[in-house]
Short mmCIF file of C-alpha atoms in Angstrom, two decimals:
data_model
loop_
_atom_site.label_atom_id
_atom_site.label_comp_id
_atom_site.label_asym_id
_atom_site.label_seq_id
_atom_site.Cartn_x
_atom_site.Cartn_y
_atom_site.Cartn_z
CA MET A 29 85.85 -98.90 24.58
CA SER A 30 82.75 -100.14 26.40
CA LEU A 31 79.89 -97.91 27.50
CA TRP A 32 80.91 -95.73 30.46
CA LEU A 33 79.02 -92.44 29.99
CA HIS A 34 75.28 -91.79 30.13
CA ILE A 35 74.06 -88.35 29.08
CA ILE A 36 70.58 -87.95 30.49
CA GLY A 37 68.06 -85.26 29.55
CA VAL A 38 66.10 -83.96 32.52
CA GLY A 39 63.01 -81.75 32.70
CA GLU A 40 62.00 -79.04 35.14
CA GLY A 41 60.75 -81.70 37.57
CA GLY A 42 64.30 -82.93 38.17
CA VAL A 43 65.75 -86.41 38.62
CA SER A 44 62.79 -87.72 40.63
CA GLU A 45 60.61 -87.65 37.50
CA LEU A 46 62.98 -89.82 35.45
CA PRO A 47 62.11 -93.47 34.69
CA PRO A 48 63.57 -96.04 37.13
CA ALA A 49 66.15 -97.27 34.59
CA LEU A 50 67.65 -93.79 34.25
CA ARG A 51 67.66 -93.20 37.99
CA GLU A 52 69.56 -96.49 38.28
CA HIS A 53 72.29 -95.19 35.95
CA ILE A 54 72.66 -92.18 38.25
CA ALA A 55 72.81 -94.38 41.34
CA GLU A 56 75.54 -96.54 39.81
CA ALA A 57 77.68 -93.65 38.58
CA PHE A 58 80.92 -92.77 40.35
CA THR A 59 80.69 -89.21 39.03
CA VAL A 60 77.69 -87.07 38.12
CA PHE A 61 78.09 -83.79 36.24
CA GLY A 62 75.41 -81.19 35.71
CA PRO A 63 74.13 -77.70 36.47
CA GLN A 64 73.51 -76.95 40.14
CA ARG A 65 69.72 -76.88 39.79
CA LEU A 66 69.72 -80.46 38.49
CA LEU A 67 72.37 -81.77 40.89
CA ALA A 68 70.23 -80.46 43.74
CA THR A 69 67.55 -82.98 42.74
CA VAL A 70 69.91 -85.97 42.82
CA GLY A 71 69.81 -86.27 46.62
CA ALA A 72 72.31 -85.59 49.39
CA SER A 73 74.63 -88.53 48.80
CA THR A 74 77.85 -86.68 49.56
CA PRO A 75 78.85 -83.98 52.07
CA ASP A 76 79.00 -80.39 50.91
CA VAL A 77 82.59 -80.30 49.66
CA GLU A 78 84.57 -78.56 46.97
CA VAL A 79 85.98 -80.62 44.12
CA HIS A 80 89.28 -79.24 42.91
CA PRO A 81 89.08 -79.25 39.07
CA GLU A 82 92.79 -79.82 38.40
CA LEU A 83 92.82 -82.88 40.63
CA VAL A 84 89.78 -84.26 38.86
CA GLN A 85 91.89 -84.31 35.71
CA GLN A 86 95.26 -85.38 37.13
CA ARG A 87 94.60 -88.12 39.67
CA SER A 88 93.82 -91.71 38.70
CA LEU A 89 90.34 -92.04 37.28
CA GLN A 90 88.78 -94.40 39.82
CA ALA A 91 90.35 -92.68 42.83
CA VAL A 92 89.25 -89.20 41.85
CA ALA A 93 85.76 -90.30 40.91
CA ARG A 94 85.25 -92.01 44.29
CA ALA A 95 87.06 -89.51 46.48
CA LEU A 96 85.93 -86.50 48.45
CA LEU A 97 88.32 -83.59 48.37
CA TYR A 98 88.56 -81.51 51.51
CA VAL A 99 90.26 -78.20 50.78
CA ASP A 100 91.83 -76.51 53.84
CA ASP A 101 93.81 -73.51 52.67
CA GLU A 102 96.35 -75.13 50.32
CA ASP A 103 96.29 -78.61 51.86
CA ILE A 104 94.23 -81.18 49.97
CA THR A 105 93.48 -84.58 51.44
CA PHE A 106 92.02 -87.58 49.61
CA VAL A 107 89.68 -89.78 51.61
CA GLU A 108 89.53 -92.97 49.54
CA GLU A 109 86.44 -94.53 51.07
CA ASP A 110 83.73 -96.58 49.39
CA LEU A 111 81.60 -93.60 48.41
CA SER A 112 78.67 -93.78 46.00
CA ARG A 113 79.57 -90.83 43.79
CA VAL A 114 80.99 -87.32 43.46
CA LEU A 115 78.73 -84.54 42.23
CA ILE A 116 80.47 -81.92 40.08
CA GLU A 117 78.82 -78.70 39.01
CA TRP A 118 79.95 -77.65 35.59
CA GLN A 119 80.81 -74.11 34.70
CA ALA A 120 81.28 -72.27 31.42
CA PRO A 121 83.14 -72.26 29.12
CA ILE A 122 82.21 -75.65 27.72
CA GLU A 123 85.86 -76.62 27.11
CA ASN A 124 86.36 -76.65 30.89
CA MET A 125 83.53 -79.15 31.25
CA ILE A 126 84.95 -81.35 28.52
CA ASN A 127 88.41 -81.26 30.13
CA GLN A 128 86.84 -82.56 33.36
CA ILE A 129 84.80 -85.28 31.68
CA LEU A 130 87.28 -86.85 29.23
CA PRO A 131 89.87 -87.92 31.85
CA LEU A 132 87.17 -90.08 33.47
CA ARG A 133 87.03 -92.43 30.47
CA GLY A 134 86.21 -95.92 31.68
CA SER A 135 84.73 -94.79 35.00
CA PRO A 136 80.90 -94.95 35.32
CA THR A 137 79.85 -91.36 34.69
CA VAL A 138 76.56 -89.50 34.20
CA ILE A 139 75.93 -86.06 32.74
CA LEU A 140 72.61 -84.43 33.58
CA ALA A 141 71.45 -82.02 30.86
CA THR A 142 68.30 -80.00 30.41
CA GLY A 143 65.92 -81.28 27.74
CA ASP A 144 67.39 -83.00 24.69
CA PRO A 145 71.22 -83.27 25.03
CA MET A 146 71.56 -83.59 21.23
CA TRP A 147 69.81 -80.30 20.41
CA PHE A 148 72.41 -77.56 21.06
CA GLY A 149 73.44 -79.58 24.13
CA ILE A 150 76.46 -81.28 25.69
CA GLY A 151 75.63 -84.51 23.86
CA ALA A 152 76.06 -82.83 20.49
CA THR A 153 79.43 -81.44 21.61
CA LEU A 154 80.78 -84.71 23.03
CA ALA A 155 79.59 -86.71 20.01
CA SER A 156 82.58 -85.34 18.08
CA ARG A 157 85.02 -86.26 20.88
CA LEU A 158 83.93 -89.81 21.74
CA GLU A 159 83.42 -93.11 19.96
CA PRO A 160 79.75 -94.11 19.54
CA GLY A 161 80.13 -97.16 21.80
CA GLU A 162 81.42 -95.09 24.73
CA PHE A 163 78.29 -93.15 25.53
CA ALA A 164 74.52 -93.35 25.47
CA ILE A 165 72.06 -90.51 25.00
CA HIS A 166 68.76 -90.50 26.91
CA THR A 167 66.57 -87.73 25.57
CA HIS A 168 63.84 -85.71 27.21
CA PRO A 169 61.37 -83.44 25.39
CA SER A 170 63.40 -80.40 24.43
CA ALA A 171 62.61 -76.80 25.27
CA PHE A 172 61.91 -76.32 21.56
CA GLN A 173 59.33 -79.11 21.52
CA LEU A 174 57.62 -77.83 24.64
CA ALA A 175 57.58 -74.25 23.33
CA ALA A 176 56.18 -75.29 19.95
CA ALA A 177 53.45 -77.26 21.71
CA ARG A 178 52.48 -74.30 23.89
CA LEU A 179 52.37 -71.96 20.87
CA ARG A 180 50.76 -74.51 18.51
CA TRP A 181 53.59 -73.91 16.03
CA PRO A 182 54.40 -76.81 13.64
CA LEU A 183 58.00 -77.47 14.62
CA GLN A 184 59.10 -78.54 11.14
CA ASN A 185 58.43 -74.98 9.94
CA VAL A 186 60.29 -73.25 12.77
CA VAL A 187 63.93 -72.06 12.88
CA THR A 188 65.66 -73.34 16.03
CA LEU A 189 68.91 -71.79 17.21
CA SER A 190 70.91 -71.16 20.34
CA LEU A 191 71.79 -67.69 21.59
CA HIS A 192 72.98 -69.18 24.89
CA GLY A 193 76.51 -67.91 25.43
CA ARG A 194 76.61 -66.78 21.80
CA PRO A 195 76.30 -63.41 20.07
CA VAL A 196 72.66 -62.41 19.67
CA GLU A 197 73.54 -61.09 16.20
CA ALA A 198 73.41 -64.71 15.03
CA ILE A 199 69.65 -64.19 14.71
CA GLN A 200 70.08 -61.69 11.85
CA PRO A 201 69.96 -64.12 8.86
CA HIS A 202 66.66 -65.55 10.14
CA ILE A 203 64.79 -62.25 10.39
CA LEU A 204 62.46 -62.56 7.40
CA PRO A 205 58.74 -61.84 6.92
CA GLY A 206 56.62 -64.70 8.21
CA ASN A 207 59.56 -66.55 9.76
CA ARG A 208 59.09 -68.12 13.17
CA ILE A 209 62.11 -68.61 15.41
CA LEU A 210 62.67 -70.46 18.70
CA ALA A 211 65.90 -69.50 20.45
CA LEU A 212 67.67 -70.68 23.58
CA THR A 213 68.84 -67.71 25.66
CA SER A 214 71.54 -66.67 28.13
CA ASP A 215 69.52 -64.54 30.53
CA ALA A 216 66.79 -61.90 30.68
CA SER A 217 68.86 -59.47 28.61
CA THR A 218 68.78 -61.72 25.51
CA ALA A 219 65.13 -60.88 24.80
CA ASP A 220 65.73 -57.14 25.09
CA ARG A 221 68.73 -57.27 22.75
CA VAL A 222 66.79 -59.32 20.20
CA ALA A 223 63.92 -56.84 20.43
CA ASP A 224 66.34 -53.98 19.67
CA ILE A 225 67.68 -55.82 16.62
CA LEU A 226 64.16 -56.43 15.31
CA ALA A 227 63.15 -52.81 15.81
CA ASN A 228 66.29 -51.55 14.05
CA ARG A 229 65.68 -53.90 11.13
CA GLY A 230 62.10 -52.67 10.61
CA TYR A 231 60.47 -55.62 12.39
CA GLY A 232 59.24 -53.73 15.44
CA GLN A 233 55.75 -55.26 15.20
CA SER A 234 57.11 -58.80 15.54
CA MET A 235 55.64 -60.74 18.45
CA LEU A 236 58.11 -61.94 21.09
CA THR A 237 57.15 -64.61 23.63
CA ALA A 238 59.26 -65.67 26.58
CA LEU A 239 58.32 -69.17 27.76
CA GLU A 240 59.79 -69.58 31.22
CA SER A 241 60.47 -72.82 33.15
CA LEU A 242 58.68 -74.97 30.58
CA GLY A 243 57.22 -78.15 32.04
CA GLY A 244 57.69 -77.03 35.63
CA ALA A 245 55.44 -75.72 38.38
CA ALA A 246 56.71 -72.18 37.75
CA GLU A 247 55.95 -72.22 34.02
CA ARG A 248 55.05 -68.74 32.75
CA VAL A 249 54.45 -67.20 29.33
CA VAL A 250 55.03 -63.49 28.61
CA SER A 251 54.32 -61.93 25.19
CA GLY A 252 54.68 -58.50 23.60
CA ILE A 253 55.70 -56.76 20.39
CA ALA A 254 59.39 -56.14 19.83
CA GLU A 255 59.34 -52.35 19.92
CA SER A 256 57.97 -52.32 23.49
CA PHE A 257 59.07 -55.70 24.82
CA ALA A 258 61.60 -54.19 27.25
CA ASP A 259 58.61 -53.18 29.41
CA ASN A 260 58.08 -56.85 30.36
CA ALA A 261 59.79 -58.35 33.40
CA ILE A 262 61.07 -61.86 32.69
CA GLY A 263 63.42 -64.29 34.42
CA ASP A 264 66.62 -65.93 33.17
CA PHE A 265 65.37 -69.44 32.25
CA TYR A 266 63.23 -69.26 29.13
CA VAL A 267 62.90 -70.01 25.43
CA LEU A 268 62.40 -66.96 23.23
CA ALA A 269 59.85 -67.27 20.43
CA ILE A 270 59.86 -64.71 17.61
CA ASP A 271 57.06 -64.37 15.06
CA CYS A 272 58.62 -62.04 12.47
CA VAL A 273 56.44 -59.25 11.08
CA ALA A 274 58.04 -56.80 8.65
CA ASP A 275 57.14 -53.14 8.40
CA ALA A 276 56.37 -51.87 4.90
CA SER A 277 59.80 -50.22 4.75
CA ALA A 278 61.81 -53.20 6.04
CA VAL A 279 64.69 -54.26 3.79
CA LEU A 280 64.69 -57.95 2.88
CA LEU A 281 68.02 -59.66 3.60
CA PRO A 282 67.49 -63.33 2.72
CA PRO A 283 70.17 -66.03 3.01
CA VAL A 284 70.28 -66.35 -0.79
CA PRO A 285 73.56 -64.77 -2.03
CA GLY A 286 73.31 -61.35 -3.61
CA LEU A 287 72.41 -58.96 -0.80
CA PRO A 288 71.94 -55.30 -1.78
CA ASP A 289 75.23 -53.40 -1.96
CA GLU A 290 73.75 -50.95 0.55
CA ALA A 291 73.65 -53.72 3.17
CA PHE A 292 77.43 -53.44 3.49
CA ILE A 293 79.54 -50.62 4.89
CA SER A 294 82.38 -50.09 2.42
CA ASP A 295 84.68 -47.58 0.77
CA GLY A 296 83.69 -48.88 -2.65
CA GLN A 297 85.97 -51.93 -2.45
CA LEU A 298 83.02 -54.31 -2.75
CA THR A 299 82.16 -57.19 -5.05
CA LYS A 300 78.93 -55.82 -6.50
CA ARG A 301 75.64 -57.60 -5.99
CA ASP A 302 75.19 -59.39 -9.33
CA VAL A 303 78.83 -60.44 -9.58
CA ARG A 304 78.77 -61.48 -5.92
CA ALA A 305 75.79 -63.76 -6.53
CA ALA A 306 77.56 -65.39 -9.50
CA THR A 307 80.74 -65.74 -7.44
CA LEU A 308 78.98 -67.45 -4.53
CA ALA A 309 77.19 -69.79 -6.94
CA ARG A 310 80.55 -71.08 -8.17
CA LEU A 311 82.08 -71.20 -4.69
CA ALA A 312 79.13 -73.47 -3.73
CA PRO A 313 78.71 -73.03 0.05
CA HIS A 314 77.73 -76.18 1.96
CA PRO A 315 77.30 -77.12 5.63
CA GLY A 316 80.48 -76.89 7.69
CA ALA A 317 82.71 -75.86 4.77
CA LEU A 318 85.55 -73.35 5.18
CA LEU A 319 86.16 -70.43 2.80
CA TRP A 320 89.23 -68.26 2.52
CA ASP A 321 88.24 -64.76 1.36
CA VAL A 322 91.62 -63.36 0.33
CA GLY A 323 91.68 -59.59 -0.12
CA ALA A 324 88.31 -59.44 1.61
CA GLY A 325 87.63 -55.72 1.24
CA CYS A 326 84.49 -55.17 3.34
CA GLY A 327 83.97 -58.93 3.86
CA SER A 328 80.95 -59.37 1.60
CA ILE A 329 81.94 -62.74 0.07
CA GLY A 330 82.84 -64.38 3.39
CA ILE A 331 79.73 -63.03 5.08
CA GLU A 332 77.38 -64.25 2.35
CA TRP A 333 79.14 -67.64 2.31
CA MET A 334 78.42 -68.08 6.03
CA ARG A 335 74.79 -66.98 5.65
CA ALA A 336 74.19 -69.43 2.81
CA ALA A 337 74.90 -72.75 4.59
CA ARG A 338 74.57 -74.20 8.08
CA GLU A 339 77.75 -73.84 10.15
CA ALA A 340 79.74 -72.68 7.13
CA ARG A 341 82.96 -70.95 8.23
CA ALA A 342 85.04 -68.25 6.61
CA ILE A 343 88.34 -66.46 7.15
CA ALA A 344 88.61 -62.92 5.81
CA PHE A 345 92.19 -61.87 4.98
CA GLU A 346 92.64 -58.10 4.65
CA ARG A 347 95.56 -55.74 5.19
CA ASP A 348 93.80 -52.33 5.13
CA GLU A 349 93.05 -51.18 8.68
CA LYS A 350 89.93 -49.21 7.75
CA ARG A 351 88.48 -52.11 5.80
CA LEU A 352 89.16 -54.46 8.71
CA GLY A 353 86.80 -52.26 10.73
CA PHE A 354 84.19 -52.51 7.96
CA ILE A 355 84.41 -56.31 8.08
CA VAL A 356 83.82 -56.36 11.84
CA ASP A 357 80.78 -54.08 11.55
CA ASN A 358 79.31 -55.92 8.55
CA ALA A 359 79.75 -59.35 10.12
CA ARG A 360 77.92 -58.23 13.24
CA ALA A 361 75.13 -56.45 11.39
CA LEU A 362 74.49 -59.31 8.96
CA GLY A 363 74.54 -62.16 11.47
CA THR A 364 77.98 -63.74 11.03
CA PRO A 365 79.78 -62.58 14.20
CA THR A 366 82.00 -65.68 14.17
CA LEU A 367 83.65 -64.70 10.88
CA GLU A 368 87.40 -65.00 11.49
CA ILE A 369 89.32 -61.88 10.47
CA VAL A 370 93.06 -61.95 9.81
CA ALA A 371 95.02 -58.73 9.32
CA GLY A 372 98.27 -58.45 7.40
CA GLU A 373 99.92 -59.13 4.06
CA ALA A 374 98.16 -62.01 2.38
CA VAL A 375 100.94 -64.54 1.70
CA ILE A 376 102.30 -64.24 5.25
CA SER A 377 98.92 -64.15 6.94
CA LEU A 378 97.72 -67.34 5.21
CA ALA A 379 100.29 -69.48 6.98
CA GLY A 380 99.06 -71.93 9.60
CA LYS A 381 95.35 -71.58 8.86
CA ASP A 382 93.04 -74.56 8.37
CA ALA A 383 92.99 -75.85 4.80
CA PRO A 384 89.96 -74.37 2.99
CA ASP A 385 87.24 -76.08 1.00
CA ALA A 386 87.01 -73.02 -1.24
CA ILE A 387 89.01 -69.85 -1.92
CA PHE A 388 87.91 -66.53 -3.35
CA LEU A 389 90.77 -64.35 -4.55
CA GLY A 390 89.42 -60.83 -4.64
CA GLY A 391 92.63 -58.84 -4.38
CA GLY A 392 96.12 -59.29 -5.83
CA VAL A 393 94.76 -61.47 -8.65
CA ALA A 394 97.90 -61.06 -10.76
CA ASP A 395 100.27 -61.92 -7.87
CA GLU A 396 101.72 -65.34 -8.76
CA LYS A 397 103.19 -65.97 -5.29
CA LEU A 398 99.81 -65.29 -3.72
CA PHE A 399 98.05 -67.60 -6.18
CA GLU A 400 100.55 -70.42 -5.57
CA ALA A 401 100.15 -70.08 -1.80
CA CYS A 402 96.37 -70.26 -2.14
CA TRP A 403 96.40 -73.14 -4.63
CA THR A 404 98.77 -75.15 -2.44
CA ALA A 405 96.59 -74.61 0.65
CA LEU A 406 93.32 -75.52 -1.08
CA LYS A 407 92.02 -79.01 -0.29
CA PRO A 408 91.88 -81.54 -3.14
CA GLY A 409 88.48 -81.16 -4.76
CA GLY A 410 88.20 -77.60 -3.44
CA ARG A 411 86.80 -74.72 -5.47
CA PHE A 412 88.86 -71.68 -6.49
CA VAL A 413 87.26 -68.52 -7.87
CA ALA A 414 89.00 -65.28 -8.85
CA ASN A 415 87.60 -62.10 -10.39
CA ALA A 416 89.61 -59.62 -12.45
CA VAL A 417 88.79 -56.22 -13.94
CA THR A 418 92.31 -55.14 -15.00
CA LEU A 419 94.24 -56.33 -18.05
CA ASP A 420 97.08 -57.78 -15.98
CA GLY A 421 94.55 -59.59 -13.83
CA GLU A 422 92.80 -60.98 -16.92
CA ALA A 423 96.13 -62.09 -18.38
CA ALA A 424 96.96 -63.94 -15.16
CA LEU A 425 93.58 -65.71 -15.16
CA LEU A 426 94.04 -66.70 -18.81
CA ARG A 427 97.42 -68.29 -18.03
CA ARG A 428 96.00 -70.19 -15.07
CA HIS A 429 93.03 -71.35 -17.11
CA THR A 430 95.42 -72.70 -19.73
CA GLN A 431 97.40 -74.54 -17.05
CA HIS A 432 94.66 -75.77 -14.71
CA GLY A 433 91.47 -75.72 -16.78
CA GLY A 434 88.14 -74.71 -15.29
CA GLU A 435 85.70 -72.05 -16.53
CA LEU A 436 86.69 -68.61 -17.76
CA THR A 437 83.70 -66.29 -17.96
CA ARG A 438 83.17 -62.63 -18.86
CA ILE A 439 80.41 -60.99 -16.79
CA ASP A 440 79.04 -57.87 -18.47
CA ILE A 441 76.36 -55.94 -16.60
CA ALA A 442 74.60 -52.72 -17.56
CA SER A 443 72.13 -50.70 -15.53
CA VAL A 444 69.73 -47.94 -16.45
CA ASP A 445 71.00 -44.35 -16.53
CA SER A 446 70.05 -41.06 -18.11
CA VAL A 447 71.67 -39.17 -20.97
CA GLY A 448 69.97 -35.85 -21.54
CA GLY A 449 66.28 -36.57 -21.49
CA HIS A 450 66.66 -40.22 -22.45
CA GLN A 451 67.24 -43.44 -20.58
CA VAL A 452 70.15 -45.67 -21.56
CA MET A 453 71.76 -48.86 -20.31
CA ARG A 454 75.17 -47.85 -19.01
CA PRO A 455 77.71 -50.67 -18.93
CA ARG A 456 79.75 -51.30 -15.82
CA LEU A 457 83.34 -52.50 -15.88
CA PRO A 458 83.29 -56.07 -17.18
CA VAL A 459 84.50 -58.76 -14.79
CA THR A 460 86.49 -61.77 -15.92
CA GLN A 461 85.84 -64.72 -13.62
CA TRP A 462 87.88 -67.89 -13.40
CA ALA A 463 86.38 -70.83 -11.54
CA VAL A 464 88.16 -74.15 -11.19
CA ARG A 465 88.08 -77.25 -9.02
CA LYS A 466 91.41 -78.54 -7.74
CA PRO A 467 92.06 -82.17 -8.76
#
């Protein structure tokens, strides 16, 4: 399909500050989408009317794009005149915007976006829905670039993430001593909630900076330490900068697998730290990959998988109601609030889920029906890891190793303890681990 969609990044100055070639795309478009504050800078080219969203999707593309919809009670009239364009304000959630845009394929369309549309923007979202030849991206300096310039922060050393319309707990994996973070925000409350997280993590002396209306006449910068940042009055349009400073007592929770056992709420049903690190190493998290954590316990494997790689996904399957609550709390506290949690008996609950890139079988290791269901669901080339501490579990792993190959490893760990007045190394229960890659 030929080029029909232009996604144009716009700064605080609005459309009038765009180069002539980009303003020409807007002038030629039948339909222009964008937030109200950008549409207001396009110019009064249409009367103040309401565009009915269902009709935008259902009517013929050219007619809808060039029509004004007058809504009088329940009567809707199309006036098919030679009009320059229809302006449509988009509203969350983003799927609604996409459902309005895609039916206009082939009709000259413009989307106005703030900053760089490919940096946590609508361009990045639509890139997975459209063919490359259908749309063009016209970037503008992003809020991240402008913020880094104001702060004199080398951008290549800064974590950039979006908390806009997303759980603020997503910041948790990035809270590390010396780390610098730039985050897009939802509204004024985002900064206060981030400040609370920092204070609770032992990072109360971290410096927070709200950079409002960057690049515009109303640009404003407000700074303060996390533990008292709520005293600052800020607006809703800003980038939040965080310069992480750890207190002496702050616990380090890096993205490297093997978090302290104490970082998880559990009833003891937990893959212990050293074994967990070895397990994650063989599961091999990578960007965008999906893990099934079957018999998830408190969710430690799935949570660490998601922390270890960009946009890695995980599904935690668990039947125990109390442990399901632990998974929810741990995922929120450790920065993986999008962890999918599925309750119920494992074989039944697996049905209909996306095929995984890796599976960790932490419970029911000796259950042959469960293993077969998991092995069948696993993608070709996917990794399968199972840990056993019981004899029947070990026997099952030995049989599967004989049939499917892979690595069979005994993990023996001992830690210091006291006997009388002497120190000894007390062995823990050995763990037999089977790791295999599906042909």
